[in-house]
Amino acid sequence: MAPLLEARGLRVVAGSRTLISALDLAVAAGSFVAVLGRNGTGKTLLLHTLAGLRAPAAGDLRLGGVAIAGLGRREIARRLALLPQDSEAGQATTVAEMVMLGRYAHLPLWGAHTDGDRAAVGAALLAADLASLAGRAAHTLSGGELRRTAMACVLAQQAPLMLLDEPTNHLDPHHALQLLGAFAARVASGAAVVATLHDPTLAARFATHALLLHGDGRTLHGPCEEVLDAASLTALYGTPVSELRDGSRRVFVAS
């Protein structure tokens, strides 16, 4: 089967800067790819490029073996869900209505929501610990509640590929672990995730693969056990990073 997402020779630029040069990346079902790098190294631009929101400077990008340039936005939304770095309440009046927006790609033209749509939204609200807030006015949410609502919207979309830009923004540790666990569960059932993260410890805990962006064109990609270590992270962040062990888990600490 074709990878859910495949990039060949992908080049991402910002002005005169080449942030990513000739990236080859294949994201298969069952993969959770953590994208790590310092500020300004192109993590968000990469996600936007993978989502088809900006054209790469060079290279080929495919979703399920089909060139993304030949797909309409509705078809892309059936294959791919994007969580932006920042969340806004928009025009939706309640939390449940915000999450229901994730179902638009599945609706027929002028169609009404089905029991399947409502079930998907209900499951997403539970996964994000929002069931008790379903009727809450969206503009009254805290930053963390709004972020959880945006993540629930992505879960409700039920796309096989999910691109998450700093998903733990504004989240307390409990909800950060709960939501990343919910996405990891989707991965275990055959979906895939590409997520930008600032915490390599979370990457080591939830991701199967890591993609390190140095911001000067260089990248490093592979299984977390091979890519995430003290030496590679020290080089990536430009500050000493130590690796500690907590039972079977690896913890990375900037020192």
mmCIF file with all atom_site columns, C-alpha atoms in Angstrom, residues 26-132:
data_model
loop_
_atom_site.group_PDB
_atom_site.id
_atom_site.type_symbol
_atom_site.label_atom_id
_atom_site.label_alt_id
_atom_site.label_comp_id
_atom_site.label_asym_id
_atom_site.label_entity_id
_atom_site.label_seq_id
_atom_site.pdbx_PDB_ins_code
_atom_site.Cartn_x
_atom_site.Cartn_y
_atom_site.Cartn_z
_atom_site.occupancy
_atom_site.B_iso_or_equiv
_atom_site.pdbx_formal_charge
_atom_site.auth_seq_id
_atom_site.auth_comp_id
_atom_site.auth_asym_id
_atom_site.auth_atom_id
_atom_site.pdbx_PDB_model_num
ATOM 1   C CA . ALA A 1 26  ? 7.289   8.427  3.856  1.00 0.00 ? 26  ALA A CA 1
ATOM 2   C CA . VAL A 1 27  ? 4.634   8.282  6.592  1.00 0.00 ? 27  VAL A CA 1
ATOM 3   C CA . ALA A 1 28  ? 2.930   4.907  6.722  1.00 0.00 ? 28  ALA A CA 1
ATOM 4   C CA . ALA A 1 29  ? -0.180  3.892  8.619  1.00 0.00 ? 29  ALA A CA 1
ATOM 5   C CA . GLY A 1 30  ? 0.769   3.231  12.227 1.00 0.00 ? 30  GLY A CA 1
ATOM 6   C CA . SER A 1 31  ? 3.474   5.922  12.297 1.00 0.00 ? 31  SER A CA 1
ATOM 7   C CA . PHE A 1 32  ? 3.739   8.831  14.742 1.00 0.00 ? 32  PHE A CA 1
ATOM 8   C CA . VAL A 1 33  ? 6.418   11.246 13.523 1.00 0.00 ? 33  VAL A CA 1
ATOM 9   C CA . ALA A 1 34  ? 7.624   13.910 15.963 1.00 0.00 ? 34  ALA A CA 1
ATOM 10  C CA . VAL A 1 35  ? 9.158   16.977 14.302 1.00 0.00 ? 35  VAL A CA 1
ATOM 11  C CA . LEU A 1 36  ? 11.706  18.713 16.523 1.00 0.00 ? 36  LEU A CA 1
ATOM 12  C CA . GLY A 1 37  ? 13.848  21.812 16.070 1.00 0.00 ? 37  GLY A CA 1
ATOM 13  C CA . ARG A 1 38  ? 14.645  25.231 17.425 1.00 0.00 ? 38  ARG A CA 1
ATOM 14  C CA . ASN A 1 39  ? 12.369  28.207 16.807 1.00 0.00 ? 39  ASN A CA 1
ATOM 15  C CA . GLY A 1 40  ? 12.448  29.343 13.205 1.00 0.00 ? 40  GLY A CA 1
ATOM 16  C CA . THR A 1 41  ? 13.741  26.093 11.712 1.00 0.00 ? 41  THR A CA 1
ATOM 17  C CA . GLY A 1 42  ? 10.661  25.525 9.566  1.00 0.00 ? 42  GLY A CA 1
ATOM 18  C CA . LYS A 1 43  ? 8.473   23.174 11.594 1.00 0.00 ? 43  LYS A CA 1
ATOM 19  C CA . THR A 1 44  ? 5.225   25.060 10.954 1.00 0.00 ? 44  THR A CA 1
ATOM 20  C CA . LEU A 1 45  ? 6.127   25.803 7.331  1.00 0.00 ? 45  LEU A CA 1
ATOM 21  C CA . LEU A 1 46  ? 6.779   22.106 6.814  1.00 0.00 ? 46  LEU A CA 1
ATOM 22  C CA . LEU A 1 47  ? 3.345   21.149 8.173  1.00 0.00 ? 47  LEU A CA 1
ATOM 23  C CA . HIS A 1 48  ? 1.653   23.782 6.015  1.00 0.00 ? 48  HIS A CA 1
ATOM 24  C CA . THR A 1 49  ? 3.533   22.452 2.993  1.00 0.00 ? 49  THR A CA 1
ATOM 25  C CA . LEU A 1 50  ? 2.568   18.858 3.787  1.00 0.00 ? 50  LEU A CA 1
ATOM 26  C CA . ALA A 1 51  ? -1.059  20.000 4.130  1.00 0.00 ? 51  ALA A CA 1
ATOM 27  C CA . GLY A 1 52  ? -1.006  21.609 0.693  1.00 0.00 ? 52  GLY A CA 1
ATOM 28  C CA . LEU A 1 53  ? -1.459  25.137 2.051  1.00 0.00 ? 53  LEU A CA 1
ATOM 29  C CA . ARG A 1 54  ? 1.792   26.366 0.475  1.00 0.00 ? 54  ARG A CA 1
ATOM 30  C CA . ALA A 1 55  ? 3.729   25.041 -2.463 1.00 0.00 ? 55  ALA A CA 1
ATOM 31  C CA . PRO A 1 56  ? 7.176   23.577 -1.858 1.00 0.00 ? 56  PRO A CA 1
ATOM 32  C CA . ALA A 1 57  ? 10.112  25.301 -3.509 1.00 0.00 ? 57  ALA A CA 1
ATOM 33  C CA . ALA A 1 58  ? 10.902  21.923 -5.057 1.00 0.00 ? 58  ALA A CA 1
ATOM 34  C CA . GLY A 1 59  ? 9.897   18.312 -4.714 1.00 0.00 ? 59  GLY A CA 1
ATOM 35  C CA . ASP A 1 60  ? 6.915   16.026 -4.983 1.00 0.00 ? 60  ASP A CA 1
ATOM 36  C CA . LEU A 1 61  ? 4.177   15.516 -2.375 1.00 0.00 ? 61  LEU A CA 1
ATOM 37  C CA . ARG A 1 62  ? 1.585   12.730 -2.411 1.00 0.00 ? 62  ARG A CA 1
ATOM 38  C CA . LEU A 1 63  ? -1.324  11.648 -0.216 1.00 0.00 ? 63  LEU A CA 1
ATOM 39  C CA . GLY A 1 64  ? -2.096  7.956  -0.489 1.00 0.00 ? 64  GLY A CA 1
ATOM 40  C CA . GLY A 1 65  ? -0.113  7.813  -3.719 1.00 0.00 ? 65  GLY A CA 1
ATOM 41  C CA . VAL A 1 66  ? -1.985  10.746 -5.309 1.00 0.00 ? 66  VAL A CA 1
ATOM 42  C CA . ALA A 1 67  ? -0.300  14.091 -6.021 1.00 0.00 ? 67  ALA A CA 1
ATOM 43  C CA . ILE A 1 68  ? -1.704  16.599 -3.541 1.00 0.00 ? 68  ILE A CA 1
ATOM 44  C CA . ALA A 1 69  ? -1.695  19.314 -6.218 1.00 0.00 ? 69  ALA A CA 1
ATOM 45  C CA . GLY A 1 70  ? -4.408  17.386 -8.074 1.00 0.00 ? 70  GLY A CA 1
ATOM 46  C CA . LEU A 1 71  ? -6.767  17.108 -5.092 1.00 0.00 ? 71  LEU A CA 1
ATOM 47  C CA . GLY A 1 72  ? -9.468  19.574 -4.066 1.00 0.00 ? 72  GLY A CA 1
ATOM 48  C CA . ARG A 1 73  ? -9.588  20.885 -0.516 1.00 0.00 ? 73  ARG A CA 1
ATOM 49  C CA . ARG A 1 74  ? -12.613 18.743 0.355  1.00 0.00 ? 74  ARG A CA 1
ATOM 50  C CA . GLU A 1 75  ? -10.865 15.574 -0.792 1.00 0.00 ? 75  GLU A CA 1
ATOM 51  C CA . ILE A 1 76  ? -7.696  16.610 1.049  1.00 0.00 ? 76  ILE A CA 1
ATOM 52  C CA . ALA A 1 77  ? -9.792  17.099 4.199  1.00 0.00 ? 77  ALA A CA 1
ATOM 53  C CA . ARG A 1 78  ? -11.014 13.516 3.920  1.00 0.00 ? 78  ARG A CA 1
ATOM 54  C CA . ARG A 1 79  ? -7.420  12.323 3.848  1.00 0.00 ? 79  ARG A CA 1
ATOM 55  C CA . LEU A 1 80  ? -5.700  14.828 6.115  1.00 0.00 ? 80  LEU A CA 1
ATOM 56  C CA . ALA A 1 81  ? -6.558  16.895 9.198  1.00 0.00 ? 81  ALA A CA 1
ATOM 57  C CA . LEU A 1 82  ? -4.468  19.878 10.334 1.00 0.00 ? 82  LEU A CA 1
ATOM 58  C CA . LEU A 1 83  ? -4.279  21.317 13.834 1.00 0.00 ? 83  LEU A CA 1
ATOM 59  C CA . PRO A 1 84  ? -2.901  24.882 13.552 1.00 0.00 ? 84  PRO A CA 1
ATOM 60  C CA . GLN A 1 85  ? -0.471  26.244 16.102 1.00 0.00 ? 85  GLN A CA 1
ATOM 61  C CA . ASP A 1 86  ? -3.066  28.626 17.523 1.00 0.00 ? 86  ASP A CA 1
ATOM 62  C CA . SER A 1 87  ? -6.746  27.956 18.217 1.00 0.00 ? 87  SER A CA 1
ATOM 63  C CA . GLU A 1 88  ? -9.630  30.401 17.794 1.00 0.00 ? 88  GLU A CA 1
ATOM 64  C CA . ALA A 1 89  ? -13.300 30.119 18.706 1.00 0.00 ? 89  ALA A CA 1
ATOM 65  C CA . GLY A 1 90  ? -14.419 31.542 15.345 1.00 0.00 ? 90  GLY A CA 1
ATOM 66  C CA . GLN A 1 91  ? -18.146 31.852 14.738 1.00 0.00 ? 91  GLN A CA 1
ATOM 67  C CA . ALA A 1 92  ? -19.217 28.615 16.437 1.00 0.00 ? 92  ALA A CA 1
ATOM 68  C CA . THR A 1 93  ? -21.460 29.243 19.430 1.00 0.00 ? 93  THR A CA 1
ATOM 69  C CA . THR A 1 94  ? -20.775 26.106 21.504 1.00 0.00 ? 94  THR A CA 1
ATOM 70  C CA . VAL A 1 95  ? -17.985 23.609 22.054 1.00 0.00 ? 95  VAL A CA 1
ATOM 71  C CA . ALA A 1 96  ? -20.005 20.848 20.378 1.00 0.00 ? 96  ALA A CA 1
ATOM 72  C CA . GLU A 1 97  ? -20.574 23.029 17.314 1.00 0.00 ? 97  GLU A CA 1
ATOM 73  C CA . MET A 1 98  ? -16.863 23.750 17.069 1.00 0.00 ? 98  MET A CA 1
ATOM 74  C CA . VAL A 1 99  ? -16.065 20.053 17.153 1.00 0.00 ? 99  VAL A CA 1
ATOM 75  C CA . MET A 1 100 ? -18.806 19.309 14.599 1.00 0.00 ? 100 MET A CA 1
ATOM 76  C CA . LEU A 1 101 ? -16.902 21.500 12.119 1.00 0.00 ? 101 LEU A CA 1
ATOM 77  C CA . GLY A 1 102 ? -14.514 18.591 11.783 1.00 0.00 ? 102 GLY A CA 1
ATOM 78  C CA . ARG A 1 103 ? -17.243 16.648 10.006 1.00 0.00 ? 103 ARG A CA 1
ATOM 79  C CA . TYR A 1 104 ? -17.788 19.059 7.107  1.00 0.00 ? 104 TYR A CA 1
ATOM 80  C CA . ALA A 1 105 ? -15.661 17.036 4.660  1.00 0.00 ? 105 ALA A CA 1
ATOM 81  C CA . HIS A 1 106 ? -17.944 14.039 5.164  1.00 0.00 ? 106 HIS A CA 1
ATOM 82  C CA . LEU A 1 107 ? -21.234 15.858 4.558  1.00 0.00 ? 107 LEU A CA 1
ATOM 83  C CA . PRO A 1 108 ? -22.995 15.696 1.188  1.00 0.00 ? 108 PRO A CA 1
ATOM 84  C CA . LEU A 1 109 ? -23.802 19.047 -0.381 1.00 0.00 ? 109 LEU A CA 1
ATOM 85  C CA . TRP A 1 110 ? -26.601 20.631 1.682  1.00 0.00 ? 110 TRP A CA 1
ATOM 86  C CA . GLY A 1 111 ? -26.664 17.443 3.748  1.00 0.00 ? 111 GLY A CA 1
ATOM 87  C CA . ALA A 1 112 ? -27.628 17.212 7.405  1.00 0.00 ? 112 ALA A CA 1
ATOM 88  C CA . HIS A 1 113 ? -25.510 15.714 10.146 1.00 0.00 ? 113 HIS A CA 1
ATOM 89  C CA . THR A 1 114 ? -26.022 11.994 10.615 1.00 0.00 ? 114 THR A CA 1
ATOM 90  C CA . ASP A 1 115 ? -25.962 9.759  13.664 1.00 0.00 ? 115 ASP A CA 1
ATOM 91  C CA . GLY A 1 116 ? -22.445 8.809  12.586 1.00 0.00 ? 116 GLY A CA 1
ATOM 92  C CA . ASP A 1 117 ? -21.376 12.461 12.689 1.00 0.00 ? 117 ASP A CA 1
ATOM 93  C CA . ARG A 1 118 ? -22.846 12.925 16.139 1.00 0.00 ? 118 ARG A CA 1
ATOM 94  C CA . ALA A 1 119 ? -21.178 9.733  17.360 1.00 0.00 ? 119 ALA A CA 1
ATOM 95  C CA . ALA A 1 120 ? -17.793 10.901 16.057 1.00 0.00 ? 120 ALA A CA 1
ATOM 96  C CA . VAL A 1 121 ? -18.217 14.245 17.810 1.00 0.00 ? 121 VAL A CA 1
ATOM 97  C CA . GLY A 1 122 ? -19.302 12.580 21.058 1.00 0.00 ? 122 GLY A CA 1
ATOM 98  C CA . ALA A 1 123 ? -16.276 10.284 21.038 1.00 0.00 ? 123 ALA A CA 1
ATOM 99  C CA . ALA A 1 124 ? -13.956 13.211 20.343 1.00 0.00 ? 124 ALA A CA 1
ATOM 100 C CA . LEU A 1 125 ? -15.455 15.242 23.189 1.00 0.00 ? 125 LEU A CA 1
ATOM 101 C CA . LEU A 1 126 ? -14.852 12.329 25.562 1.00 0.00 ? 126 LEU A CA 1
ATOM 102 C CA . ALA A 1 127 ? -11.270 11.883 24.362 1.00 0.00 ? 127 ALA A CA 1
ATOM 103 C CA . ALA A 1 128 ? -10.569 15.562 25.001 1.00 0.00 ? 128 ALA A CA 1
ATOM 104 C CA . ASP A 1 129 ? -12.307 15.589 28.402 1.00 0.00 ? 129 ASP A CA 1
ATOM 105 C CA . LEU A 1 130 ? -14.902 18.031 27.075 1.00 0.00 ? 130 LEU A CA 1
ATOM 106 C CA . ALA A 1 131 ? -18.177 16.117 27.395 1.00 0.00 ? 131 ALA A CA 1
ATOM 107 C CA . SER A 1 132 ? -19.289 18.265 30.335 1.00 0.00 ? 132 SER A CA 1
#
